[in-house]
Coordinates of C-alpha atoms and ligand atoms in Angstrom, one line a residue:
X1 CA -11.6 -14.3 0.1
X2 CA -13.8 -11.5 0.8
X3 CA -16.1 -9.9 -1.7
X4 CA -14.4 -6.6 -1.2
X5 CA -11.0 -8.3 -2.6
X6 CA -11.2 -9.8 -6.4
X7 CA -9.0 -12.1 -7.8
X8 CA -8.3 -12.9 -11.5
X9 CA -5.7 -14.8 -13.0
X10 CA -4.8 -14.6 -16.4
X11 CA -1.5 -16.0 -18.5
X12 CA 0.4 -15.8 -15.4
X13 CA -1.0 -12.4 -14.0
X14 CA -2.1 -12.0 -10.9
X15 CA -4.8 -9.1 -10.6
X16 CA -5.6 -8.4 -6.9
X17 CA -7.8 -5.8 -6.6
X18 CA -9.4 -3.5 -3.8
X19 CA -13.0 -3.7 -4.3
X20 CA -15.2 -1.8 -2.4
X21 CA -15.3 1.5 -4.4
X22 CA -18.2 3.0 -2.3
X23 CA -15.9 3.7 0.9
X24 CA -13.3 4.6 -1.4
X25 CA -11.6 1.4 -1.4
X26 CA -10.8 1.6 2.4
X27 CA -9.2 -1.1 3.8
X28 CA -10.7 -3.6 6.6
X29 CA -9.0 -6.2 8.5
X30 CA -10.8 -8.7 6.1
X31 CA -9.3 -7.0 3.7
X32 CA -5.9 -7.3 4.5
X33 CA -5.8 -11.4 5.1
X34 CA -7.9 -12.0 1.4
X35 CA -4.5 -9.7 0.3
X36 CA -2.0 -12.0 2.6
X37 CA -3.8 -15.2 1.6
X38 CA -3.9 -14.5 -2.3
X39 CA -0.1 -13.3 -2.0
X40 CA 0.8 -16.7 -0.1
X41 CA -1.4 -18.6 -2.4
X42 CA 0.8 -16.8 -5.5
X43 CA 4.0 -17.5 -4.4
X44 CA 3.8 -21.2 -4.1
X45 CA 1.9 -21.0 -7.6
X46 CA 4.3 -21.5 -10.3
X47 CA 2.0 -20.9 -13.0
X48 CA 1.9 -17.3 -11.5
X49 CA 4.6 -15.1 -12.5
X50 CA 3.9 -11.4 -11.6
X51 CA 1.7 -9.6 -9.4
X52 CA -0.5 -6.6 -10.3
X53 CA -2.1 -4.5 -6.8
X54 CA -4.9 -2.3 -8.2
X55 CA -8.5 -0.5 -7.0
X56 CA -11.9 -1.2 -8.6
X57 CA -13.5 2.8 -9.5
X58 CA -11.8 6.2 -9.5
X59 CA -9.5 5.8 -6.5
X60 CA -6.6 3.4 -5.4
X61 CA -7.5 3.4 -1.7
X62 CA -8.6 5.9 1.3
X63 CA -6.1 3.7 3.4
X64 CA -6.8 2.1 6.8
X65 CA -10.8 2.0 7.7
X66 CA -10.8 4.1 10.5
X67 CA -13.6 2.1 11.7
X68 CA -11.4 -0.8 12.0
X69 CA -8.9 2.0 13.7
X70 CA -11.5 2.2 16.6
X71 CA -12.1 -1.3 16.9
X72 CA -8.5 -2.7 16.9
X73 CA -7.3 -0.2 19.7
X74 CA -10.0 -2.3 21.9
X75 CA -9.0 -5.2 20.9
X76 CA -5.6 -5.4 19.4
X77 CA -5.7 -9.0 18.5
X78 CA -7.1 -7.7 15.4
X79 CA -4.0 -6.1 14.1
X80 CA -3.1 -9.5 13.3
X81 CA -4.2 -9.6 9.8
X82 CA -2.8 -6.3 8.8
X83 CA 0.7 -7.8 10.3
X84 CA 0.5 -11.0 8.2
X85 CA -0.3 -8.5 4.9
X86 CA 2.7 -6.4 6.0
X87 CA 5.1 -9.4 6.4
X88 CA 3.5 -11.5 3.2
X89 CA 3.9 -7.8 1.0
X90 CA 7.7 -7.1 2.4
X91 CA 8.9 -10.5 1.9
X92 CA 7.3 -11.3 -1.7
X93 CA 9.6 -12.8 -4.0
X94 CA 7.7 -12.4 -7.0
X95 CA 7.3 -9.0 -9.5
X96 CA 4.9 -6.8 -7.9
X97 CA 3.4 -3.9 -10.0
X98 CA 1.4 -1.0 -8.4
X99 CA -1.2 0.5 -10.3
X100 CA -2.6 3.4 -8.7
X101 CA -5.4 6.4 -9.6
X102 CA -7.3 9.3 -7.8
X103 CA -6.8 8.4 -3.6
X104 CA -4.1 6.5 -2.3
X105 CA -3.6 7.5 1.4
X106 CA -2.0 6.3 4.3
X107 CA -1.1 2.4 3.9
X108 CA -2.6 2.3 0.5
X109 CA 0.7 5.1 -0.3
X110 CA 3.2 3.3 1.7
X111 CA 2.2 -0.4 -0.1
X112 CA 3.7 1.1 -3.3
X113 CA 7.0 1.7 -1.7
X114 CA 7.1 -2.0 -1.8
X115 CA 6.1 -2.7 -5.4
X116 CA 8.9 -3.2 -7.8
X117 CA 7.0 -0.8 -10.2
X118 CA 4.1 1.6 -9.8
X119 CA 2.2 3.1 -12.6
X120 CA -0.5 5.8 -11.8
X121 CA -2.3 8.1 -13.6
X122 CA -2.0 12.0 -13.6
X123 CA -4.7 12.0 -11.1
X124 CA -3.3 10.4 -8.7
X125 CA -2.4 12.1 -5.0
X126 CA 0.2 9.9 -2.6
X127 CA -1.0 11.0 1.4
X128 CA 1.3 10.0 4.1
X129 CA -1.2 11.5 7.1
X130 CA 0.1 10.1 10.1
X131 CA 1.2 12.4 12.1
X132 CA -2.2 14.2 11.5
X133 CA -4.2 11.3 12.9
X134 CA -1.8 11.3 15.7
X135 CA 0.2 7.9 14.1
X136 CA 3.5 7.3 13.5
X137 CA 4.7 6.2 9.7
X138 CA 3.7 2.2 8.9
X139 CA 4.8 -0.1 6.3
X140 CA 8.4 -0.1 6.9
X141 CA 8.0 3.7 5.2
X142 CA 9.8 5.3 7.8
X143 CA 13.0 3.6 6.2
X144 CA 11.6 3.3 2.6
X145 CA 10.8 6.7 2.2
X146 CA 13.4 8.7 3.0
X147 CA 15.8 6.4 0.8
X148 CA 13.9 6.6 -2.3
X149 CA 12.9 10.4 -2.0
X150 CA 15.9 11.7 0.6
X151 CA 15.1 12.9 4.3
X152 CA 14.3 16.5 3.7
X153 CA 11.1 15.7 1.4
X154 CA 10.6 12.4 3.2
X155 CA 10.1 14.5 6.6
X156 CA 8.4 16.4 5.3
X157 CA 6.0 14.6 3.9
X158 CA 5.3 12.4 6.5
X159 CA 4.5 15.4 9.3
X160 CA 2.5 17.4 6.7
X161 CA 0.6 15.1 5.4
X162 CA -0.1 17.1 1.9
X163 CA -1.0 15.2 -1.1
X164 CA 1.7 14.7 -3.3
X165 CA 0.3 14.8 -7.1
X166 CA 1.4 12.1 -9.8
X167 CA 3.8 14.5 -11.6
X168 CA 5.6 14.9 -8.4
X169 CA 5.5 11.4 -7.3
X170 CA 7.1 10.4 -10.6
X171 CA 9.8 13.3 -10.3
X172 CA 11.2 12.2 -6.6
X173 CA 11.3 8.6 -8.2
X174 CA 8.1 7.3 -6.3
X175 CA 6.3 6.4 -10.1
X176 CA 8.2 4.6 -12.8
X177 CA 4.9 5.6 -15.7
X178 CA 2.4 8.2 -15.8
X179 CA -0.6 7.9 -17.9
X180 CA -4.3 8.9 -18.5
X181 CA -7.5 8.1 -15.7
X182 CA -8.3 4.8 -16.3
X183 CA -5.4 3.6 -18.5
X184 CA -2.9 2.4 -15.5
X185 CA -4.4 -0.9 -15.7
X186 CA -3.5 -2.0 -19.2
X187 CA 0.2 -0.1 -19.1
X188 CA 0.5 -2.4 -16.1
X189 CA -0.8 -5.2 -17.5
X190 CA 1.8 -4.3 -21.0
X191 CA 4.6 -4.5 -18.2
X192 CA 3.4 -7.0 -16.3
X193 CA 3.2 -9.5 -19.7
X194 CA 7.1 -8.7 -20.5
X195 CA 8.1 -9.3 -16.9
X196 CA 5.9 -13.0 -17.1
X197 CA 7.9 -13.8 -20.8
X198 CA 11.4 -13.5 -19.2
X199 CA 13.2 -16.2 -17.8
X200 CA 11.2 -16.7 -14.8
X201 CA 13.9 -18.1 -12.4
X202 CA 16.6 -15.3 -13.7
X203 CA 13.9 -12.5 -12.8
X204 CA 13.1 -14.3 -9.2
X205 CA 17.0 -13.9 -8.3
X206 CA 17.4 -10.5 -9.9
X207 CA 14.2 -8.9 -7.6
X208 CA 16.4 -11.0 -4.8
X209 CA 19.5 -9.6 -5.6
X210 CA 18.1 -5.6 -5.5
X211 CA 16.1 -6.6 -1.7
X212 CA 18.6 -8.5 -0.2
X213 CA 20.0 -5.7 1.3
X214 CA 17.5 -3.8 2.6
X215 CA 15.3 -6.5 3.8
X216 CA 16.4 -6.5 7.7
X217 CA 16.3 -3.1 7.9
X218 CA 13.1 -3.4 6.3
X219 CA 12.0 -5.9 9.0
X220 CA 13.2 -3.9 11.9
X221 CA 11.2 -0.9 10.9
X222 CA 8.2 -3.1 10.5
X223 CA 8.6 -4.0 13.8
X224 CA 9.9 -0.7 15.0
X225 CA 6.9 1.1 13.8
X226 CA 4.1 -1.6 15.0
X227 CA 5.4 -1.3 18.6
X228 CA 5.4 2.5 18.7
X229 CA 2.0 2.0 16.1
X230 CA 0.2 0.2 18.3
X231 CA 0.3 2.4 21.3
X232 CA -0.3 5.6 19.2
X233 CA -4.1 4.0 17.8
X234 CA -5.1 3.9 21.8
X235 CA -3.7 7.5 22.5
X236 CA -6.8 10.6 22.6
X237 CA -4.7 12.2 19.7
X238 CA -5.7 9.4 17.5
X239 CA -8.8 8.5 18.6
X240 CA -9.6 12.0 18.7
X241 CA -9.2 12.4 15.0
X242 CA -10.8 8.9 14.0
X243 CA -13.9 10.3 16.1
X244 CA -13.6 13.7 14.2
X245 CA -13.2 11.9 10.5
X246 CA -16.4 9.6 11.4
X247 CA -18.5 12.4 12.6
X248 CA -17.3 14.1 9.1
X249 CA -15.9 16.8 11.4
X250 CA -13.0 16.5 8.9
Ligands
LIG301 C1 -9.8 12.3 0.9 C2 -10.7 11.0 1.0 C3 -9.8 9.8 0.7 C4 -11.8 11.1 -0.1 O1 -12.6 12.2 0.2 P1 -14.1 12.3 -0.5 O2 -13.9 12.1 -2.0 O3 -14.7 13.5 0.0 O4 -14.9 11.0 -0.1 P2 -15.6 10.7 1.3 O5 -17.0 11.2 1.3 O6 -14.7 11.1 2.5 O7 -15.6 9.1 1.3 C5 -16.7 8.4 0.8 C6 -17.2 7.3 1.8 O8 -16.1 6.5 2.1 C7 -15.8 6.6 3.5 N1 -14.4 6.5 3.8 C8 -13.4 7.1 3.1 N2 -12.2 6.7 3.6 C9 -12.5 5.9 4.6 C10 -11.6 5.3 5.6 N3 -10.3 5.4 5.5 N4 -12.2 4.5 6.5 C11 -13.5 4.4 6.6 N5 -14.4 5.0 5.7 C12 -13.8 5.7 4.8 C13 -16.4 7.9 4.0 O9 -16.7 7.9 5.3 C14 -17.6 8.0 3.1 O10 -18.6 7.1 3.6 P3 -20.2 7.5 3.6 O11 -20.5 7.6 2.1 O12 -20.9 6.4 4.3 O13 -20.3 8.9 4.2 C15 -11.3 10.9 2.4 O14 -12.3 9.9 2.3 C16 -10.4 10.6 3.5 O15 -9.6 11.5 3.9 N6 -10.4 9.4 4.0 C17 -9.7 9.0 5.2 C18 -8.2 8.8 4.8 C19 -7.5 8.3 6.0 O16 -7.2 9.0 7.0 N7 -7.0 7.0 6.0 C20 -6.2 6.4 7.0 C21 -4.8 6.4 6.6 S1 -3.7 5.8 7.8 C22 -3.3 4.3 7.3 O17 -3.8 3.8 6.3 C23 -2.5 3.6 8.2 C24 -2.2 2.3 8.5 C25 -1.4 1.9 9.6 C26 -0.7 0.7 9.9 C27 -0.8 -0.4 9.3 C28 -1.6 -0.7 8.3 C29 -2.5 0.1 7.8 O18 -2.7 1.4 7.7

């Protein structure tokens, strides 16, 4: 586990947070396999019944560390981590709660499509920049999105980039609760105690029943998106615009 991912577990909660509030919770490659390796590690636990995926300070999560941008389009091996995260978050069988305030951008936004609920506060602004940074969607949001919010916002969203505030998010059906800064914690951790006193194997076959669909679908845009993903982080549009956020050209 790296320092910049904390663990707690508490009466069958899971808290997993992002923890490195002075890059605004942006997300490494160490990052991402502490995250795959705790959600592993809870799955196989019985004693742990729900998950909760939160940030340490003001904001959720800048997204991607766009450091770690530059350095896996040299040496791509290192996308390996963020693939096992992406695979261990699509395919978890357990409740997973999002709890989200100020930032949460790129792959930090597209990780709550995945969360059986998502709580944020009235601070909070979703950013889907991809196209901006010369990417193409990630997370399997490419199919997600436009089914939970419909293509026409979806698009969109995804080739704008704009932020999209809490009170929206919760409108196009993004956000189950609003609340204050610095509440979204406890009202997750009030939902995530009801979900851990019902009847844990009844709840494990009910989140089954709702993904079982959508799961290869979800898979094949996973793998869709890498491919195409993969190529776009080498390409001068995208390394342009890492160079220019670095450089604070932004
Ligand atoms: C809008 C911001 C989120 C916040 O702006 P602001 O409040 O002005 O804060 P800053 O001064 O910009 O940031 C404070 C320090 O943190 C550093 N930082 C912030 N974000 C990142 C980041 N993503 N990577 C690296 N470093 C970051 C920033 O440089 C400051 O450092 P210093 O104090 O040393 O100067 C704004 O920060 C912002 O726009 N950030 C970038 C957002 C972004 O483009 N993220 C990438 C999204 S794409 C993505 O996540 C995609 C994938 C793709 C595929 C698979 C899996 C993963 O992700």
């Amino acid at each position: 586990m790296t320092e910049h991912i904390s663990e707690k577990v508490e009466q069958g909660i899971q808290i997993l947070s992002l923890n490195r509030p002075e890059k605004k919770n942006a997300i490494t490659v160490d990052m991402y396999q502490a995250l795959s390796d705790a959600l592993h590690h809870a799955e196989l636990d019985d004693d742990i019944k729900v998950t909760i995926l939160t940030g340490v300070g003001p904001d959720f999560s800048s997204g991607n560390d766009i450091n770690d941008f530059l350095e896996i389009s040299h040496t791509p091996e290192k996308m390996a981590p963020v693939m096992s995260f992406l695979q261990a978050l699509t395919s978890y069988k357990k409740p997973l709660i999002g709890c989200v305030e100020g930032w949460a951008v790129g792959v930090a936004a597209t990780m709550m499509l995945h969360c059986d609920m998502v709580f944020t506060a009235r601070n909070t602004q979703f950013v889907f920049p991809f196209v901006q940074l010369g990417l193409v969607p990630e997370a399997a949001s490419s199919f997600l999105l436009p089914r939970i919010v419909g293509h026409q916002k979806a698009f969109e969203m995804l080739m704008f980039g704009e932020p999209i505030d809490a009170e929206m998010a919760y409108q196009l059906g993004m956000v189950n609760h609003l609340c204050e800064p610095k509440e979204s914690l406890c009202l997750a951790q009030k939902y995530a105690e009801r979900l851990s006193e019902l009847p844990s194997e009844a709840v494990l076959l009910s989140k089954d029943l709702l993904k079982c669909r959508t799961i290869d679908d979800i898979q094949m845009a996973l793998m869709r998106e890498g491919r195409i993903f993969k190529d776009r982080l080498v390409s001068s549009e995208a390394q342009d615009q890492f160079r220019r956020f670095l450089s604070k050209e932004a």
